[in-house]
PDB file of C-alpha atoms and ligand atoms in Angstrom:
ATOM      1  CA  UNK A   1       0.000   0.000   0.000  1.00  0.00           C
ATOM      2  CA  UNK A   2       1.217   3.464  -0.747  1.00  0.00           C
ATOM      3  CA  UNK A   3       1.329   6.175   1.878  1.00  0.00           C
ATOM      4  CA  UNK A   4      -1.789   7.838   0.545  1.00  0.00           C
ATOM      5  CA  UNK A   5      -3.626   4.539   0.805  1.00  0.00           C
ATOM      6  CA  UNK A   6      -2.683   4.262   4.531  1.00  0.00           C
ATOM      7  CA  UNK A   7      -3.797   7.836   5.111  1.00  0.00           C
ATOM      8  CA  UNK A   8      -7.136   7.453   3.337  1.00  0.00           C
ATOM      9  CA  UNK A   9     -10.310   6.554   5.207  1.00  0.00           C
ATOM     10  CA  UNK A  10     -10.709   3.469   3.014  1.00  0.00           C
ATOM     11  CA  UNK A  11      -7.146   2.372   3.925  1.00  0.00           C
ATOM     12  CA  UNK A  12      -7.879   2.735   7.645  1.00  0.00           C
ATOM     13  CA  UNK A  13     -11.181   0.887   7.300  1.00  0.00           C
ATOM     14  CA  UNK A  14      -9.339  -1.914   5.499  1.00  0.00           C
ATOM     15  CA  UNK A  15      -6.854  -2.134   8.387  1.00  0.00           C
ATOM     16  CA  UNK A  16      -9.831  -2.327  10.791  1.00  0.00           C
ATOM     17  CA  UNK A  17     -11.544  -5.022   8.729  1.00  0.00           C
ATOM     18  CA  UNK A  18      -8.455  -7.240   8.370  1.00  0.00           C
ATOM     19  CA  UNK A  19      -7.305  -6.875  12.002  1.00  0.00           C
ATOM     20  CA  UNK A  20     -10.908  -7.451  13.148  1.00  0.00           C
ATOM     21  CA  UNK A  21     -11.161 -10.687  11.159  1.00  0.00           C
ATOM     22  CA  UNK A  22      -7.856 -11.919  12.645  1.00  0.00           C
ATOM     23  CA  UNK A  23      -9.234 -11.306  16.161  1.00  0.00           C
ATOM     24  CA  UNK A  24     -12.530 -12.957  15.212  1.00  0.00           C
ATOM     25  CA  UNK A  25     -10.665 -16.086  14.129  1.00  0.00           C
ATOM     26  CA  UNK A  26      -8.793 -16.110  17.451  1.00  0.00           C
ATOM     27  CA  UNK A  27     -12.072 -15.688  19.363  1.00  0.00           C
ATOM     28  CA  UNK A  28     -13.747 -18.576  17.544  1.00  0.00           C
ATOM     29  CA  UNK A  29     -10.814 -20.854  18.457  1.00  0.00           C
ATOM     30  CA  UNK A  30     -10.685 -19.488  22.043  1.00  0.00           C
ATOM     31  CA  UNK A  31     -14.426 -19.988  22.585  1.00  0.00           C
ATOM     32  CA  UNK A  32     -14.277 -23.534  21.238  1.00  0.00           C
ATOM     33  CA  UNK A  33     -11.256 -24.340  23.429  1.00  0.00           C
ATOM     34  CA  UNK A  34     -12.969 -22.886  26.518  1.00  0.00           C
ATOM     35  CA  UNK A  35     -15.855 -25.341  26.135  1.00  0.00           C
ATOM     36  CA  UNK A  36     -13.416 -28.143  27.042  1.00  0.00           C
ATOM     37  CA  UNK A  37     -13.978 -26.985  30.623  1.00  0.00           C
ATOM     38  CA  UNK A  38     -17.199 -29.048  30.566  1.00  0.00           C
ATOM     39  CA  UNK A  39     -15.077 -32.216  30.210  1.00  0.00           C
ATOM     40  CA  UNK A  40     -13.332 -31.639  33.527  1.00  0.00           C
ATOM     41  CA  UNK A  41     -10.078 -30.347  34.983  1.00  0.00           C
ATOM     42  CA  UNK A  42      -7.904 -33.018  33.366  1.00  0.00           C
ATOM     43  CA  UNK A  43      -9.032 -32.228  29.824  1.00  0.00           C
ATOM     44  CA  UNK A  44      -8.983 -28.453  30.260  1.00  0.00           C
ATOM     45  CA  UNK A  45      -5.544 -28.248  31.896  1.00  0.00           C
ATOM     46  CA  UNK A  46      -4.134 -30.687  29.339  1.00  0.00           C
ATOM     47  CA  UNK A  47      -5.462 -28.424  26.567  1.00  0.00           C
ATOM     48  CA  UNK A  48      -3.832 -25.359  28.204  1.00  0.00           C
ATOM     49  CA  UNK A  49      -0.530 -27.257  28.370  1.00  0.00           C
ATOM     50  CA  UNK A  50      -0.837 -28.236  24.688  1.00  0.00           C
ATOM     51  CA  UNK A  51      -1.211 -24.517  23.789  1.00  0.00           C
ATOM     52  CA  UNK A  52       2.354 -24.072  25.069  1.00  0.00           C
ATOM     53  CA  UNK A  53       3.831 -27.047  23.225  1.00  0.00           C
ATOM     54  CA  UNK A  54       2.287 -26.563  19.737  1.00  0.00           C
ATOM     55  CA  UNK A  55       4.848 -27.255  16.993  1.00  0.00           C
ATOM     56  CA  UNK A  56       7.362 -29.094  19.191  1.00  0.00           C
ATOM     57  CA  UNK A  57      10.031 -30.279  18.607  1.00  0.00           C
ATOM     58  CA  UNK A  58      10.488 -27.815  15.724  1.00  0.00           C
ATOM     59  CA  UNK A  59       9.288 -24.960  17.927  1.00  0.00           C
ATOM     60  CA  UNK A  60      10.625 -24.520  21.458  1.00  0.00           C
ATOM     61  CA  UNK A  61       8.272 -24.456  24.495  1.00  0.00           C
ATOM     62  CA  UNK A  62       5.786 -21.513  24.164  1.00  0.00           C
ATOM     63  CA  UNK A  63       7.264 -20.233  20.863  1.00  0.00           C
ATOM     64  CA  UNK A  64       4.071 -20.807  18.845  1.00  0.00           C
ATOM     65  CA  UNK A  65       2.042 -19.234  21.652  1.00  0.00           C
ATOM     66  CA  UNK A  66       4.320 -16.173  21.524  1.00  0.00           C
ATOM     67  CA  UNK A  67       3.867 -15.893  17.740  1.00  0.00           C
ATOM     68  CA  UNK A  68       0.081 -15.902  18.307  1.00  0.00           C
ATOM     69  CA  UNK A  69       0.433 -13.298  21.084  1.00  0.00           C
ATOM     70  CA  UNK A  70       2.525 -10.968  18.872  1.00  0.00           C
ATOM     71  CA  UNK A  71       0.031 -11.246  15.982  1.00  0.00           C
ATOM     72  CA  UNK A  72      -2.840 -10.488  18.400  1.00  0.00           C
ATOM     73  CA  UNK A  73      -1.105  -7.469  19.933  1.00  0.00           C
ATOM     74  CA  UNK A  74      -0.383  -6.086  16.442  1.00  0.00           C
ATOM     75  CA  UNK A  75      -4.035  -6.651  15.473  1.00  0.00           C
ATOM     76  CA  UNK A  76      -5.342  -4.910  18.635  1.00  0.00           C
ATOM     77  CA  UNK A  77      -2.991  -1.924  18.174  1.00  0.00           C
ATOM     78  CA  UNK A  78      -3.802  -1.567  14.447  1.00  0.00           C
ATOM     79  CA  UNK A  79      -7.539  -1.876  15.122  1.00  0.00           C
ATOM     80  CA  UNK A  80      -7.586   0.650  17.988  1.00  0.00           C
ATOM     81  CA  UNK A  81      -5.289   3.158  16.239  1.00  0.00           C
ATOM     82  CA  UNK A  82      -7.361   3.151  13.043  1.00  0.00           C
ATOM     83  CA  UNK A  83     -10.586   3.433  15.053  1.00  0.00           C
ATOM     84  CA  UNK A  84      -9.201   6.433  16.957  1.00  0.00           C
ATOM     85  CA  UNK A  85      -7.961   8.137  13.776  1.00  0.00           C
ATOM     86  CA  UNK A  86     -11.236   7.553  11.942  1.00  0.00           C
ATOM     87  CA  UNK A  87     -13.301   8.965  14.787  1.00  0.00           C
ATOM     88  CA  UNK A  88     -11.008  12.036  15.082  1.00  0.00           C
ATOM     89  CA  UNK A  89     -11.524  12.600  11.364  1.00  0.00           C
ATOM     90  CA  UNK A  90     -15.259  12.208  11.816  1.00  0.00           C
ATOM     91  CA  UNK A  91     -15.344  14.820  14.603  1.00  0.00           C
ATOM     92  CA  UNK A  92     -13.127  17.276  12.677  1.00  0.00           C
ATOM     93  CA  UNK A  93     -15.260  16.934   9.548  1.00  0.00           C
ATOM     94  CA  UNK A  94     -18.331  18.202  11.395  1.00  0.00           C
ATOM     95  CA  UNK A  95     -19.343  21.804  10.774  1.00  0.00           C
ATOM     96  CA  UNK A  96     -18.519  23.913  13.827  1.00  0.00           C
ATOM     97  CA  UNK A  97     -22.009  25.200  14.545  1.00  0.00           C
ATOM     98  CA  UNK A  98     -25.001  22.948  14.710  1.00  0.00           C
ATOM     99  CA  UNK A  99     -28.578  24.108  14.497  1.00  0.00           C
ATOM    100  CA  UNK A 100     -29.585  21.372  16.936  1.00  0.00           C
ATOM    101  CA  UNK A 101     -28.279  21.555  20.464  1.00  0.00           C
ATOM    102  CA  UNK A 102     -26.537  18.178  20.709  1.00  0.00           C
ATOM    103  CA  UNK A 103     -25.359  16.528  17.524  1.00  0.00           C
ATOM    104  CA  UNK A 104     -24.813  12.809  18.066  1.00  0.00           C
ATOM    105  CA  UNK A 105     -23.118  10.056  16.148  1.00  0.00           C
ATOM    106  CA  UNK A 106     -25.420   7.300  14.880  1.00  0.00           C
ATOM    107  CA  UNK A 107     -26.523   4.486  17.206  1.00  0.00           C
ATOM    108  CA  UNK A 108     -24.202   2.006  15.461  1.00  0.00           C
ATOM    109  CA  UNK A 109     -21.193   4.349  15.690  1.00  0.00           C
ATOM    110  CA  UNK A 110     -21.753   5.011  19.389  1.00  0.00           C
ATOM    111  CA  UNK A 111     -22.247   1.294  20.124  1.00  0.00           C
ATOM    112  CA  UNK A 112     -19.014   0.451  18.299  1.00  0.00           C
ATOM    113  CA  UNK A 113     -17.004   3.179  20.091  1.00  0.00           C
ATOM    114  CA  UNK A 114     -18.224   2.309  23.583  1.00  0.00           C
ATOM    115  CA  UNK A 115     -18.124  -1.405  22.852  1.00  0.00           C
ATOM    116  CA  UNK A 116     -14.521  -1.081  21.673  1.00  0.00           C
ATOM    117  CA  UNK A 117     -13.529   0.801  24.833  1.00  0.00           C
ATOM    118  CA  UNK A 118     -15.263  -1.783  27.068  1.00  0.00           C
ATOM    119  CA  UNK A 119     -13.550  -4.652  25.199  1.00  0.00           C
ATOM    120  CA  UNK A 120     -10.124  -2.957  25.409  1.00  0.00           C
ATOM    121  CA  UNK A 121     -10.498  -2.600  29.189  1.00  0.00           C
ATOM    122  CA  UNK A 122     -11.846  -6.153  29.434  1.00  0.00           C
ATOM    123  CA  UNK A 123      -8.840  -7.646  27.607  1.00  0.00           C
ATOM    124  CA  UNK A 124      -6.446  -5.948  30.068  1.00  0.00           C
ATOM    125  CA  UNK A 125      -8.516  -7.193  33.056  1.00  0.00           C
ATOM    126  CA  UNK A 126      -8.823 -10.689  31.589  1.00  0.00           C
ATOM    127  CA  UNK A 127      -5.062 -11.084  31.039  1.00  0.00           C
ATOM    128  CA  UNK A 128      -4.316  -9.782  34.560  1.00  0.00           C
ATOM    129  CA  UNK A 129      -6.957 -12.188  35.901  1.00  0.00           C
ATOM    130  CA  UNK A 130      -6.351 -15.485  34.085  1.00  0.00           C
ATOM    131  CA  UNK A 131      -2.927 -15.233  32.409  1.00  0.00           C
ATOM    132  CA  UNK A 132      -0.726 -13.388  34.956  1.00  0.00           C
ATOM    133  CA  UNK A 133      -3.020 -13.760  38.017  1.00  0.00           C
ATOM    134  CA  UNK A 134      -2.299 -10.170  39.139  1.00  0.00           C
ATOM    135  CA  UNK A 135      -5.947  -9.279  39.897  1.00  0.00           C
ATOM    136  CA  UNK A 136      -7.132 -12.867  40.417  1.00  0.00           C
ATOM    137  CA  UNK A 137      -9.639 -13.437  43.234  1.00  0.00           C
ATOM    138  CA  UNK A 138      -8.330 -16.732  44.647  1.00  0.00           C
ATOM    139  CA  UNK A 139      -4.779 -18.048  44.948  1.00  0.00           C
ATOM    140  CA  UNK A 140      -3.750 -18.029  41.281  1.00  0.00           C
ATOM    141  CA  UNK A 141      -2.211 -21.334  40.196  1.00  0.00           C
ATOM    142  CA  UNK A 142      -0.083 -21.179  37.020  1.00  0.00           C
ATOM    143  CA  UNK A 143      -0.712 -24.266  34.871  1.00  0.00           C
ATOM    144  CA  UNK A 144      -4.124 -24.920  36.486  1.00  0.00           C
ATOM    145  CA  UNK A 145      -6.497 -22.729  34.461  1.00  0.00           C
ATOM    146  CA  UNK A 146      -9.511 -24.918  35.391  1.00  0.00           C
ATOM    147  CA  UNK A 147      -9.287 -23.956  39.068  1.00  0.00           C
ATOM    148  CA  UNK A 148      -8.481 -20.336  38.166  1.00  0.00           C
ATOM    149  CA  UNK A 149     -11.607 -20.087  35.976  1.00  0.00           C
ATOM    150  CA  UNK A 150     -13.761 -21.628  38.754  1.00  0.00           C
ATOM    151  CA  UNK A 151     -12.318 -19.063  41.231  1.00  0.00           C
ATOM    152  CA  UNK A 152     -13.107 -16.151  38.904  1.00  0.00           C
ATOM    153  CA  UNK A 153     -16.721 -17.196  38.375  1.00  0.00           C
ATOM    154  CA  UNK A 154     -17.221 -17.851  42.083  1.00  0.00           C
ATOM    155  CA  UNK A 155     -17.232 -14.080  42.694  1.00  0.00           C
ATOM    156  CA  UNK A 156     -20.214 -11.890  41.766  1.00  0.00           C
ATOM    157  CA  UNK A 157     -18.018  -9.217  40.164  1.00  0.00           C
ATOM    158  CA  UNK A 158     -16.168 -11.814  38.059  1.00  0.00           C
ATOM    159  CA  UNK A 159     -19.493 -12.917  36.586  1.00  0.00           C
ATOM    160  CA  UNK A 160     -20.679  -9.333  36.045  1.00  0.00           C
ATOM    161  CA  UNK A 161     -17.432  -8.215  34.326  1.00  0.00           C
ATOM    162  CA  UNK A 162     -17.314 -11.227  32.007  1.00  0.00           C
ATOM    163  CA  UNK A 163     -21.007 -11.339  31.113  1.00  0.00           C
ATOM    164  CA  UNK A 164     -21.199  -7.581  30.400  1.00  0.00           C
ATOM    165  CA  UNK A 165     -18.034  -7.851  28.260  1.00  0.00           C
ATOM    166  CA  UNK A 166     -19.413 -10.857  26.347  1.00  0.00           C
ATOM    167  CA  UNK A 167     -22.647  -8.963  25.559  1.00  0.00           C
ATOM    168  CA  UNK A 168     -20.559  -6.008  24.323  1.00  0.00           C
ATOM    169  CA  UNK A 169     -18.534  -8.498  22.273  1.00  0.00           C
ATOM    170  CA  UNK A 170     -21.683  -9.872  20.626  1.00  0.00           C
ATOM    171  CA  UNK A 171     -22.860  -6.400  19.572  1.00  0.00           C
ATOM    172  CA  UNK A 172     -19.366  -5.490  18.373  1.00  0.00           C
ATOM    173  CA  UNK A 173     -19.051  -8.642  16.246  1.00  0.00           C
ATOM    174  CA  UNK A 174     -22.563  -8.290  14.826  1.00  0.00           C
ATOM    175  CA  UNK A 175     -21.926  -4.800  13.477  1.00  0.00           C
ATOM    176  CA  UNK A 176     -18.168  -5.219  12.914  1.00  0.00           C
ATOM    177  CA  UNK A 177     -18.456  -8.313  10.737  1.00  0.00           C
ATOM    178  CA  UNK A 178     -21.056  -6.602   8.597  1.00  0.00           C
ATOM    179  CA  UNK A 179     -18.911  -3.424   8.233  1.00  0.00           C
ATOM    180  CA  UNK A 180     -15.805  -5.460   7.404  1.00  0.00           C
ATOM    181  CA  UNK A 181     -17.661  -7.270   4.609  1.00  0.00           C
ATOM    182  CA  UNK A 182     -18.796  -3.929   3.161  1.00  0.00           C
ATOM    183  CA  UNK A 183     -15.273  -2.441   3.368  1.00  0.00           C
ATOM    184  CA  UNK A 184     -13.697  -5.476   1.728  1.00  0.00           C
ATOM    185  CA  UNK A 185     -16.288  -5.303  -1.031  1.00  0.00           C
ATOM    186  CA  UNK A 186     -17.970  -8.623  -0.368  1.00  0.00           C
ATOM    187  CA  UNK A 187     -21.409  -7.048  -0.183  1.00  0.00           C
ATOM    188  CA  UNK A 188     -23.908  -6.868  -2.977  1.00  0.00           C
ATOM    189  CA  UNK A 189     -27.678  -6.541  -2.880  1.00  0.00           C
ATOM    190  CA  UNK A 190     -28.182 -10.304  -3.070  1.00  0.00           C
ATOM    191  CA  UNK A 191     -25.344 -11.187  -0.696  1.00  0.00           C
ATOM    192  CA  UNK A 192     -26.254  -8.610   1.977  1.00  0.00           C
ATOM    193  CA  UNK A 193     -29.044 -10.759   3.388  1.00  0.00           C
ATOM    194  CA  UNK A 194     -26.693 -13.729   3.774  1.00  0.00           C
ATOM    195  CA  UNK A 195     -23.970 -11.528   5.307  1.00  0.00           C
ATOM    196  CA  UNK A 196     -26.437 -10.206   7.904  1.00  0.00           C
ATOM    197  CA  UNK A 197     -27.426 -13.775   8.807  1.00  0.00           C
ATOM    198  CA  UNK A 198     -23.742 -14.783   9.169  1.00  0.00           C
ATOM    199  CA  UNK A 199     -23.008 -11.674  11.304  1.00  0.00           C
ATOM    200  CA  UNK A 200     -25.954 -12.449  13.612  1.00  0.00           C
ATOM    201  CA  UNK A 201     -25.083 -16.139  13.844  1.00  0.00           C
ATOM    202  CA  UNK A 202     -21.430 -15.414  14.691  1.00  0.00           C
ATOM    203  CA  UNK A 203     -22.460 -12.901  17.363  1.00  0.00           C
ATOM    204  CA  UNK A 204     -24.953 -15.274  19.001  1.00  0.00           C
ATOM    205  CA  UNK A 205     -22.709 -18.373  18.850  1.00  0.00           C
ATOM    206  CA  UNK A 206     -19.645 -16.586  20.265  1.00  0.00           C
ATOM    207  CA  UNK A 207     -21.567 -14.751  23.000  1.00  0.00           C
ATOM    208  CA  UNK A 208     -23.472 -17.872  24.068  1.00  0.00           C
ATOM    209  CA  UNK A 209     -20.363 -20.077  23.890  1.00  0.00           C
ATOM    210  CA  UNK A 210     -18.325 -17.725  26.077  1.00  0.00           C
ATOM    211  CA  UNK A 211     -21.169 -17.066  28.555  1.00  0.00           C
ATOM    212  CA  UNK A 212     -21.696 -20.840  28.926  1.00  0.00           C
ATOM    213  CA  UNK A 213     -18.526 -20.962  31.078  1.00  0.00           C
ATOM    214  CA  UNK A 214     -19.583 -18.535  33.878  1.00  0.00           C
ATOM    215  CA  UNK A 215     -23.110 -20.023  33.712  1.00  0.00           C
ATOM    216  CA  UNK A 216     -21.577 -23.509  34.065  1.00  0.00           C
ATOM    217  CA  UNK A 217     -19.719 -22.452  37.222  1.00  0.00           C
ATOM    218  CA  UNK A 218     -22.725 -20.573  38.674  1.00  0.00           C
ATOM    219  CA  UNK A 219     -25.009 -23.566  38.198  1.00  0.00           C
ATOM    220  CA  UNK A 220     -22.480 -25.976  39.694  1.00  0.00           C
ATOM    221  CA  UNK A 221     -22.004 -27.910  36.426  1.00  0.00           C
ATOM    222  CA  UNK A 222     -18.340 -26.865  36.517  1.00  0.00           C
ATOM    223  CA  UNK A 223     -16.994 -27.063  40.054  1.00  0.00           C
TER     224      UNK A 223
HETATM  225  C1  HEM B   1     -16.077 -16.387  29.589  1.00  0.00           C
HETATM  226  C2  HEM B   1     -15.213 -16.053  28.690  1.00  0.00           C
HETATM  227  C3  HEM B   1     -13.751 -16.386  28.708  1.00  0.00           C
HETATM  228  C4  HEM B   1     -13.072 -17.329  29.442  1.00  0.00           C
HETATM  229  C5  HEM B   1     -13.618 -18.336  30.464  1.00  0.00           C
HETATM  230  C6  HEM B   1     -11.675 -17.227  29.079  1.00  0.00           C
HETATM  231  C7  HEM B   1     -10.663 -17.998  29.614  1.00  0.00           C
HETATM  232  C8  HEM B   1      -9.312 -17.788  29.425  1.00  0.00           C
HETATM  233  C9  HEM B   1      -8.251 -18.484  30.111  1.00  0.00           C
HETATM  234  C10 HEM B   1      -8.448 -19.603  31.124  1.00  0.00           C
HETATM  235  C11 HEM B   1      -7.069 -17.966  29.669  1.00  0.00           C
HETATM  236  C12 HEM B   1      -5.659 -18.405  30.112  1.00  0.00           C
HETATM  237  C13 HEM B   1      -5.256 -19.572  29.262  1.00  0.00           C
HETATM  238  C14 HEM B   1      -3.961 -20.196  29.725  1.00  0.00           C
HETATM  239  O1  HEM B   1      -3.195 -19.569  30.467  1.00  0.00           O
HETATM  240  O2  HEM B   1      -3.714 -21.335  29.317  1.00  0.00           O
HETATM  241  C15 HEM B   1      -7.383 -16.957  28.697  1.00  0.00           C
HETATM  242  C16 HEM B   1      -6.453 -16.192  28.001  1.00  0.00           C
HETATM  243  C17 HEM B   1      -6.768 -15.187  27.098  1.00  0.00           C
HETATM  244  N1  HEM B   1      -8.034 -14.808  26.666  1.00  0.00           N
HETATM  245 FE1  HEM B   1      -9.768 -15.540  27.346  1.00  0.00          FE
HETATM  246  N2  HEM B   1     -11.533 -16.252  28.112  1.00  0.00           N
HETATM  247  C18 HEM B   1     -12.772 -15.702  27.862  1.00  0.00           C
HETATM  248  C19 HEM B   1     -13.094 -14.706  26.967  1.00  0.00           C
HETATM  249  C20 HEM B   1     -12.168 -13.989  26.223  1.00  0.00           C
HETATM  250  C21 HEM B   1     -12.479 -12.920  25.297  1.00  0.00           C
HETATM  251  C22 HEM B   1     -13.885 -12.426  24.968  1.00  0.00           C
HETATM  252  C23 HEM B   1     -11.303 -12.464  24.795  1.00  0.00           C
HETATM  253  C24 HEM B   1     -11.027 -11.350  23.801  1.00  0.00           C
HETATM  254  C25 HEM B   1     -11.849 -10.331  23.586  1.00  0.00           C
HETATM  255  C26 HEM B   1     -10.244 -13.252  25.373  1.00  0.00           C
HETATM  256  C27 HEM B   1      -8.909 -13.095  25.125  1.00  0.00           C
HETATM  257  C28 HEM B   1      -7.890 -13.773  25.761  1.00  0.00           C
HETATM  258  C29 HEM B   1      -6.487 -13.497  25.572  1.00  0.00           C
HETATM  259  C30 HEM B   1      -5.893 -12.436  24.631  1.00  0.00           C
HETATM  260  C31 HEM B   1      -5.775 -14.380  26.416  1.00  0.00           C
HETATM  261  C32 HEM B   1      -4.269 -14.429  26.624  1.00  0.00           C
HETATM  262  C33 HEM B   1      -3.656 -15.571  25.876  1.00  0.00           C
HETATM  263  C34 HEM B   1      -2.193 -15.641  26.222  1.00  0.00           C
HETATM  264  O3  HEM B   1      -1.431 -14.835  25.691  1.00  0.00           O
HETATM  265  O4  HEM B   1      -1.821 -16.461  27.045  1.00  0.00           O
HETATM  266  N3  HEM B   1     -10.803 -14.173  26.239  1.00  0.00           N
HETATM  267  N4  HEM B   1      -8.754 -16.857  28.558  1.00  0.00           N
END
């Protein structure tokens, strides 16, 4: 891409679409992996250990995981930076005086902005909770994610934080997937209906799949 392409609104929207799809792929895999919690501590902890040994012996311990982490960090930074720049542009492009007292961005734009901020804060909390254990409620045990997850969802605030974030995630995916398809030029009058169905299905499946874990702990199915 040339410099002008990066600077254009279409270029920034393309960066948002591609980085968003990378994160969506990660989330689908993460949600699916999380459901292994319903098969018990042995299965779930074994899965977490496997995440650190993918590609061995070619890759060293945790190397593949670190590649995934670097790609995710780049995707988050690219996504957030483009979002910030696009919304600055949007604000600057507004005429200085409005006839109406309080001009507001559209419902979708506001939902995406606030949803993005909530998800950004959630990701920081989630890593400090279940990866590093810094803000974890119980005695964090590295290598025993099953017990750590049960501890988190045994507190009321753990359930509230995660469930609110998962609902924000659903709304973000529903609109984001649709926008990405439009930016990447997949849409057409006939395909739009199908794209909307896919966006809704992805949002519902991911939200429900993630929320199943705290619900499993709250109902005693996972203990
Ligand atoms: C109820 C929902 C969720 C549960 C139960 C959950 C569970 C976990 C657990 C147990 C880990 C640590 C894995 C390990 O150390 O082996 C983890 C890591 C992580 N999760 Fe989630 N997760 C949830 C939702 C999400 C969502 C919605 C996102 C993104 C928006 C996300 C992003 C991440 C990231 C980036 C990591 C760090 C991976 C790493 O570098 O080690 N998670 N999650």
